[in-house]
Amino acid sequence: MNNTPAPARFPPWLLYTLTAATCWGVWGVLAKGPSRELSGWMTQILFTFALVPSVIFAARSRNLKTGTDRRRGLFWGFVSGLIAAAGNIFFYLALEAGADTAIAVPLTNVYPLVTLFIAYFWFKERLNLIQLGGIVLAVVAIVLLSGEAKNLGQPLELLRRIGLTPWMLYSLGAMVCWGVFSATQKVSTNHVSAELSYLAWCAAFVPIALWIVATKPLNWHMSAPMLWSGLAAGALNSFGVIAAFAAYRYEGKAGIVTTLAAALQPLVTIVLALLFLGERIGRIEAAGIAVAILAAIALSQESKPAAAS
């Protein structure tokens, strides 16, 4: 009789994390047009409309009603949506305040550091040495693939432009909100299904959209291709969020899921842009791709549970 243990199957949390990164990476390609033509406020409105397909998908799930504490799970899901929307608003305000993209983009992209801080001190998550190395590599990859990494070659010039200006404060606000939102996703899925958490998350975007319509000047006149591109980008983004909720629900650690998805998302975007948009990359981006792949491998190396005596 062969007592050799069967090899560990591909963990579900990793599969869902890769799905989230892929959805967000494709979103990065589709969103390029709307991001150039539409204001951030209009983009947020389109994103809210684009939630409809994913809401229907989640609402029809057989796992919808699973969980142990529906009230608490719905509360944290809704709070996650409010915090995520607040992060978007901070980023739009940073752009309106004349944000220096060479600083604002890499700064907001390292939001997983906030999630890691919360995961360590609140969730008591612990990582093995390989995963800790993966975290470092992932942060490096995020900065290299941020689209503004070429400016890192002039550190003195960057330091001169850094200061507590309004756009810098808004950028810091976006980074903190996105990092906290990623952590509160995990709290919600500790109590209810990923689908129900997601529905509560979506509900938070409705009052935000109504507030934008009531207070912000919006240009509703846009071409059909721009409209459909914006809606498609929003739909992919939303399915990525569902996948992230599922990754947390299937025991994915908040620090690992958030960091891994954030590192792989720009990698997917760059590869698709190379294949379909004819774009080219430089040495910095190529190095970022290599580092992101190494980070993904390291972050997926979970410690084996101690054998029962």
Coordinates of C-alpha atoms in Angstrom, one line a residue, residues 27 41 79:
W27 CA -9.4 46.5 -17.6
W41 CA -16.3 61.5 -12.2
V79 CA -17.9 49.7 4.4

